[in-house]
Amino acid sequence: MSDPEPDVPLLGVVASPTRIEAQLVERTPFRRLRSAGRRIVEDVDGPPRFLPLPVHRQLADQANAPDEERAGDAWVQSIANAIAKLTFGVRGAGVRVGLALDARLDGRGRQVLASRDGPRVGDVVEALETALRGRSITLGAPIGRAISFVEACALGEIWSPLGGLAGGTDGLVLVWDQDVGWADVGSGEVLSSSVELPGGRLDLGLERLGVRRDAGGRTGNARRIAVDARNGDTGARSALAEAANALGTAAARRLLSRLADDVSRPVGGDLEGSRPERVVLAGAGGRLAADPRLSDCVLEPFVLGLANGLADREDAAMRSGLLDAEGDDPPEVPPGFVHVAQDDASAVLGAAASALRGVLPPDARPTEAPS
């Protein structure tokens, strides 16, 4: 299939309230996405006296914190500056920009309802498009909506040639990062996504684990806990293993719920032609799981929790291929069922993919070989 917009530059932007990453992205002959090599990473330059409200207070619609509007404007202007630098000298009839925000968004993907270490923003998309016009940047199409970091990671797993769901494989993406997020993927699209609420039973993100270690009298935070674990700190390793096991069990519950709802997987019926399933561990947790020094306290307990959780409905899980029917007792998940994200740029690629809706088919399966 030919590219309908071969001359339109494509950008993927992932922005947290403190850091912005933007990349030029190109489309491969197989309708996948890969980095075009040009990349910018910048810090957000916000008002120095701004102290953001905790996420739970932002979600409760508390009054604005001092300087919150200024902080929101600074965030938008920093994103626009990064795009301007990345597109300087780039030729093309306008640019397509896909925007992913590490924040909690409204249903339209226009408003930042809450963000860790950052401000709430009204219509962030309109504000960014205005800021880009002020920099004489022509958009090939309106940005339309922002997507969440979780959705971007999931789309990246679909569209990257290295992605765990490349080729249209269905599955569940667990984004284990500062917070814990989930995305349900089917037929090359993100069907739904969510982020665990602060203080909930599955509030097991790396930020939360670091806070718990601080409260216990140890030094640690979202970055430090991984460093300590690699250095053999038993407390850090135990915290990671306990969280990984709990998240594996939670992933099993989500898969079993999906099994019950999915008419293409009738329990006890003919499963021929039913869609394949896969669990992808992405985000910072994916990088930890890929580290051989941490396999025994991240990947192994996650897989064990997943298998034990699926064993709660062992017969149905085996008939559906979620458990290995030929495995030993206790049951095990099939080889290749758990995939660790391999592409560090998956979130940026996913952001870029969100700008292609309506341009290329959502299903990432290749239909023709490259010429």
Coordinates of C-alpha atoms in Angstrom, one line a residue:
M1 CA 0.0 0.0 0.0
S2 CA 1.4 3.4 -0.9
D3 CA 1.8 6.2 1.6
P4 CA -1.0 8.8 1.1
E5 CA 1.2 11.6 2.5
P6 CA 4.8 10.8 1.5
D7 CA 6.0 14.4 1.8
V8 CA 4.4 15.3 5.1
P9 CA 6.9 15.2 8.0
L10 CA 5.6 13.2 11.0
L11 CA 6.5 14.1 14.7
G12 CA 5.9 12.2 17.9
V13 CA 6.0 14.2 21.1
V14 CA 5.8 12.9 24.6
A15 CA 5.7 15.5 27.3
S16 CA 5.6 15.3 31.1
P17 CA 5.3 18.5 33.2
T18 CA 9.1 18.4 33.6
R19 CA 10.5 16.8 30.4
I20 CA 9.7 16.8 26.7
E21 CA 10.9 14.3 24.1
A22 CA 10.2 14.9 20.4
Q23 CA 11.3 12.9 17.4
L24 CA 10.9 12.9 13.7
V25 CA 9.3 9.6 12.7
E26 CA 9.2 7.8 9.3
R27 CA 6.9 5.2 7.9
T28 CA 8.5 1.9 6.7
P29 CA 7.4 0.0 3.6
F30 CA 5.5 -2.4 5.9
R31 CA 3.4 0.5 7.3
R32 CA 5.3 0.5 10.6
L33 CA 7.0 3.4 12.3
R34 CA 10.6 4.0 13.2
S35 CA 12.7 6.9 14.4
A36 CA 14.0 9.1 11.6
G37 CA 17.1 9.9 13.7
R38 CA 16.3 13.5 14.6
R39 CA 15.4 13.9 18.3
I40 CA 15.2 16.6 21.0
V41 CA 14.9 16.2 24.7
E42 CA 14.4 19.3 26.8
D43 CA 13.4 20.2 30.4
V44 CA 10.3 22.3 31.0
D45 CA 11.1 25.8 32.1
G46 CA 8.3 26.7 34.5
P47 CA 7.8 29.3 37.2
P48 CA 10.3 28.6 40.0
R49 CA 7.7 29.1 42.9
F50 CA 5.0 26.8 41.5
L51 CA 4.2 24.0 43.9
P52 CA 1.7 21.6 42.2
L53 CA -1.1 20.1 44.2
P54 CA -1.1 16.3 44.7
V55 CA -2.8 14.4 42.0
H56 CA -5.8 13.3 44.2
R57 CA -6.4 17.0 45.0
Q58 CA -6.2 18.0 41.4
L59 CA -8.8 15.3 40.5
A60 CA -11.0 16.6 43.3
D61 CA -11.2 19.9 41.4
Q62 CA -9.5 21.9 44.1
A63 CA -8.9 25.6 43.5
N64 CA -5.8 26.5 41.4
A65 CA -2.5 26.4 43.1
P66 CA -0.5 29.7 43.0
D67 CA 1.1 30.2 39.5
E68 CA -0.7 27.1 38.1
E69 CA -1.9 29.0 35.0
R70 CA 1.6 30.3 34.4
A71 CA 3.0 26.8 34.9
G72 CA 0.5 25.5 32.3
D73 CA 1.4 28.1 29.8
A74 CA 5.1 27.4 30.4
W75 CA 4.5 23.7 29.7
V76 CA 2.7 24.4 26.4
Q77 CA 5.3 26.9 25.3
S78 CA 8.1 24.5 26.1
I79 CA 6.4 21.8 23.9
A80 CA 6.0 24.4 21.1
N81 CA 9.7 25.4 21.4
A82 CA 10.8 21.7 21.2
I83 CA 8.7 21.2 18.0
A84 CA 10.1 24.4 16.5
K85 CA 13.7 23.3 17.1
L86 CA 13.0 19.8 15.7
T87 CA 11.3 21.1 12.6
F88 CA 13.8 23.8 11.8
G89 CA 15.0 23.3 8.2
V90 CA 12.6 20.4 7.7
R91 CA 11.0 20.5 4.3
G92 CA 7.4 19.5 3.7
A93 CA 3.8 20.7 3.3
G94 CA 3.2 21.2 6.9
V95 CA 3.9 18.7 9.7
R96 CA 1.7 16.1 11.4
V97 CA 2.2 16.2 15.2
G98 CA 1.1 13.4 17.5
L99 CA 1.0 14.5 21.2
A100 CA 1.2 12.2 24.2
L101 CA 1.0 13.7 27.7
D102 CA 2.1 12.0 30.9
A103 CA -1.1 13.3 32.6
R104 CA -4.7 12.4 33.2
L105 CA -6.8 13.7 30.4
D106 CA -10.5 14.3 29.9
G107 CA -12.4 12.0 27.5
R108 CA -11.8 14.3 24.5
G109 CA -8.1 14.3 25.0
R110 CA -8.1 18.1 25.2
Q111 CA -7.9 19.0 28.9
V112 CA -5.3 18.1 31.5
L113 CA -7.3 17.1 34.6
A114 CA -4.2 16.3 36.7
S115 CA -0.5 15.7 36.3
R116 CA 2.2 14.5 38.7
D117 CA 4.5 17.4 39.6
G118 CA 2.7 19.7 37.2
P119 CA -0.3 21.9 36.5
R120 CA -3.8 21.3 35.1
V121 CA -4.4 22.9 31.7
G122 CA -7.6 23.9 30.1
D123 CA -7.6 23.1 26.4
V124 CA -4.0 22.1 26.0
V125 CA -4.4 21.1 22.3
E126 CA -5.8 24.5 21.3
A127 CA -3.2 26.3 23.3
L128 CA -0.4 24.3 21.6
E129 CA -1.8 24.9 18.1
T130 CA -2.0 28.6 18.9
A131 CA 1.6 28.6 20.1
L132 CA 2.8 26.8 17.0
R133 CA 1.0 29.3 14.7
G134 CA 2.8 32.0 16.7
R135 CA 6.1 30.3 15.6
S136 CA 5.0 30.2 12.0
I137 CA 4.7 26.4 12.0
T138 CA 2.1 25.0 9.6
L139 CA 0.3 21.9 10.6
G140 CA -0.5 19.4 7.9
A141 CA -3.6 18.5 10.0
P142 CA -5.0 19.6 13.3
I143 CA -3.6 17.8 16.3
G144 CA -7.1 17.0 17.3
R145 CA -6.5 15.4 20.7
A146 CA -3.7 14.4 23.0
I147 CA -3.3 10.8 24.1
S148 CA -2.1 9.5 27.5
F149 CA 1.4 8.1 28.1
V150 CA -0.2 4.7 28.6
E151 CA -2.0 4.8 25.2
A152 CA 1.2 6.0 23.5
C153 CA 3.2 3.1 24.9
A154 CA 0.5 0.6 23.7
L155 CA 0.3 2.2 20.2
G156 CA 4.1 2.0 20.1
E157 CA 4.0 -1.7 20.8
I158 CA 1.7 -2.0 17.8
W159 CA 3.5 0.2 15.3
S160 CA 7.1 -0.3 16.1
P161 CA 8.8 -3.2 14.2
L162 CA 10.2 -4.3 17.5
G163 CA 6.8 -4.0 19.3
G164 CA 5.3 -6.8 21.3
L165 CA 2.0 -6.4 19.5
A166 CA 3.5 -5.7 16.0
G167 CA 1.5 -7.4 13.2
G168 CA -1.9 -6.9 14.8
T169 CA -1.5 -9.2 17.8
D170 CA -4.1 -8.6 20.5
G171 CA -3.2 -8.3 24.1
L172 CA -2.8 -6.4 27.3
V173 CA -0.1 -3.8 27.8
L174 CA 1.0 -3.1 31.4
V175 CA 2.9 0.2 31.6
W176 CA 4.8 0.0 34.9
D177 CA 6.4 3.4 35.3
Q178 CA 6.0 6.2 37.9
D179 CA 2.4 5.0 38.0
V180 CA 0.8 1.8 36.9
G181 CA -1.3 1.9 33.7
W182 CA -3.1 -0.6 31.5
A183 CA -4.1 -0.7 27.9
D184 CA -6.4 -3.3 26.2
V185 CA -5.4 -3.8 22.5
G186 CA -7.5 -5.4 19.8
S187 CA -7.1 -5.4 16.0
G188 CA -4.3 -2.9 16.0
E189 CA -6.1 -0.4 18.1
V190 CA -6.2 0.6 21.8
L191 CA -9.7 -0.3 22.9
S192 CA -9.3 1.2 26.4
S193 CA -6.7 2.4 28.8
S194 CA -6.5 3.5 32.5
V195 CA -4.2 4.5 35.2
E196 CA -4.4 3.2 38.8
L197 CA -5.7 5.8 41.2
P198 CA -3.5 7.2 44.0
G199 CA -3.8 5.3 47.2
G200 CA -5.6 2.3 45.6
R201 CA -4.7 -1.4 46.0
L202 CA -2.6 -1.3 42.9
D203 CA -0.9 2.0 43.4
L204 CA 2.4 0.2 42.9
G205 CA 4.2 2.5 40.6
L206 CA 7.9 3.1 41.0
E207 CA 7.2 6.5 42.5
R208 CA 5.0 5.0 45.2
L209 CA 7.5 2.2 46.0
G210 CA 10.2 4.9 46.4
V211 CA 8.0 6.9 48.8
R212 CA 7.3 3.8 50.9
R213 CA 11.0 3.1 51.2
D214 CA 11.6 6.7 52.3
A215 CA 8.9 6.4 54.9
G216 CA 10.6 3.2 56.1
G217 CA 13.8 5.1 56.8
R218 CA 15.7 4.2 53.7
T219 CA 16.8 6.5 50.9
G220 CA 15.0 5.9 47.7
N221 CA 12.7 7.3 45.0
A222 CA 11.4 6.2 41.6
R223 CA 14.9 6.1 40.1
R224 CA 16.9 5.1 43.2
I225 CA 14.9 2.0 43.9
A226 CA 16.1 0.4 40.6
V227 CA 19.7 1.4 41.3
D228 CA 19.6 0.0 44.8
A229 CA 18.0 -3.2 43.5
R230 CA 20.8 -3.6 40.9
N231 CA 23.4 -3.1 43.7
G232 CA 21.9 -5.9 45.7
D233 CA 19.8 -4.0 48.3
T234 CA 17.5 -6.6 49.7
G235 CA 14.8 -4.1 50.6
A236 CA 14.6 -2.7 47.1
R237 CA 14.6 -6.1 45.5
S238 CA 11.9 -7.3 47.8
A239 CA 9.7 -4.3 47.1
L240 CA 10.1 -4.8 43.3
A241 CA 9.4 -8.5 43.6
E242 CA 6.3 -8.0 45.7
A243 CA 4.9 -5.4 43.4
A244 CA 5.7 -7.4 40.2
N245 CA 3.9 -10.4 41.6
A246 CA 0.8 -8.4 42.5
L247 CA 0.8 -6.8 39.1
G248 CA 1.0 -10.2 37.4
T249 CA -2.0 -11.4 39.4
A250 CA -3.9 -8.2 38.4
A251 CA -3.0 -8.8 34.8
A252 CA -4.5 -12.3 35.1
R253 CA -7.7 -10.9 36.4
R254 CA -7.9 -8.5 33.5
L255 CA -7.3 -11.3 30.9
L256 CA -9.9 -13.5 32.5
S257 CA -12.4 -10.7 32.4
R258 CA -11.6 -10.1 28.8
L259 CA -12.0 -13.8 28.1
A260 CA -15.5 -13.7 29.6
D261 CA -16.5 -10.7 27.5
D262 CA -14.9 -11.8 24.2
V263 CA -17.3 -13.7 22.0
S264 CA -14.4 -14.8 19.8
R265 CA -13.2 -16.9 22.7
P266 CA -16.2 -19.1 23.7
V267 CA -15.3 -21.1 26.8
G268 CA -15.6 -24.7 25.9
G269 CA -16.4 -24.0 22.3
D270 CA -14.4 -24.0 19.1
L271 CA -11.4 -21.7 19.5
E272 CA -10.2 -22.0 15.9
G273 CA -9.5 -18.5 14.6
S274 CA -9.8 -16.8 18.0
R275 CA -7.4 -13.9 18.4
P276 CA -4.0 -14.5 19.9
E277 CA -3.3 -13.0 23.3
R278 CA -0.1 -11.5 24.7
V279 CA 0.9 -9.6 27.8
V280 CA 3.5 -6.8 27.2
L281 CA 5.4 -5.3 30.1
A282 CA 6.3 -1.7 29.1
G283 CA 7.6 1.5 30.5
A284 CA 10.4 1.7 33.1
G285 CA 9.2 -1.7 34.4
G286 CA 9.8 -3.2 31.0
R287 CA 13.4 -2.0 31.1
L288 CA 13.9 -3.4 34.5
A289 CA 12.4 -6.7 33.4
A290 CA 14.9 -6.9 30.5
D291 CA 17.8 -6.4 32.9
P292 CA 19.4 -9.8 33.6
R293 CA 20.5 -8.5 37.0
L294 CA 16.8 -7.9 38.0
S295 CA 15.1 -10.9 36.3
D296 CA 14.6 -12.7 39.6
C297 CA 12.9 -9.7 41.2
V298 CA 10.9 -8.3 38.3
L299 CA 10.2 -10.7 35.4
E300 CA 10.0 -14.0 37.3
P301 CA 7.6 -12.9 40.1
F302 CA 5.5 -11.1 37.5
V303 CA 5.1 -14.3 35.4
L304 CA 4.5 -16.3 38.5
G305 CA 1.8 -14.0 39.7
L306 CA 0.2 -14.1 36.2
A307 CA 0.2 -17.9 36.1
N308 CA -1.2 -18.2 39.6
G309 CA -3.9 -15.7 38.8
L310 CA -4.9 -17.5 35.6
A311 CA -5.0 -20.8 37.6
D312 CA -8.0 -19.5 39.4
R313 CA -9.9 -20.4 36.2
E314 CA -7.5 -23.0 35.1
D315 CA -9.8 -25.0 32.7
A316 CA -11.0 -22.0 30.9
A317 CA -7.5 -20.4 30.7
M318 CA -6.1 -23.7 29.3
R319 CA -8.8 -24.0 26.7
S320 CA -8.2 -20.5 25.6
G321 CA -4.4 -20.8 25.4
L322 CA -3.7 -18.5 28.3
L323 CA -2.1 -21.3 30.2
D324 CA 0.1 -24.1 28.8
A325 CA -2.0 -27.2 28.8
E326 CA 1.2 -29.3 28.4
G327 CA 2.9 -27.6 31.3
D328 CA 3.8 -29.1 34.7
D329 CA 2.0 -28.6 37.9
P330 CA 1.6 -25.8 38.8
P331 CA 0.4 -24.5 35.3
E332 CA 2.7 -22.2 33.4
V333 CA 2.0 -19.5 30.8
P334 CA 3.0 -20.5 27.2
P335 CA 6.4 -19.5 25.9
G336 CA 6.4 -16.1 24.4
F337 CA 3.1 -15.2 26.2
V338 CA 4.8 -12.5 28.2
H339 CA 6.8 -10.0 26.1
V340 CA 9.1 -7.3 27.5
A341 CA 9.0 -4.0 25.5
Q342 CA 12.2 -3.8 23.4
D343 CA 11.9 -0.3 21.9
D344 CA 12.9 2.6 24.2
A345 CA 11.2 5.0 21.7
S346 CA 7.8 3.1 21.8
A347 CA 6.0 6.0 23.5
V348 CA 7.2 8.5 20.9
L349 CA 6.3 6.2 18.1
G350 CA 2.9 5.7 19.6
A351 CA 2.4 9.4 19.9
A352 CA 3.2 9.7 16.2
A353 CA 0.8 6.9 15.4
S354 CA -2.0 8.9 17.0
A355 CA -1.5 11.5 14.3
L356 CA -2.2 9.0 11.5
R357 CA -5.7 8.1 12.5
G358 CA -7.7 8.2 9.3
V359 CA -4.6 8.3 7.1
L360 CA -3.4 4.7 7.4
P361 CA -5.4 1.6 8.4
P362 CA -5.4 0.9 12.2
D363 CA -4.4 -2.7 11.6
A364 CA -0.6 -2.9 11.6
R365 CA -0.5 -6.3 9.8
P366 CA 1.6 -5.9 6.6
T367 CA -0.4 -6.5 3.4
E368 CA 2.4 -6.4 0.9
A369 CA 6.2 -6.8 0.8
P370 CA 8.4 -3.7 0.4
S371 CA 9.3 -2.9 -3.2

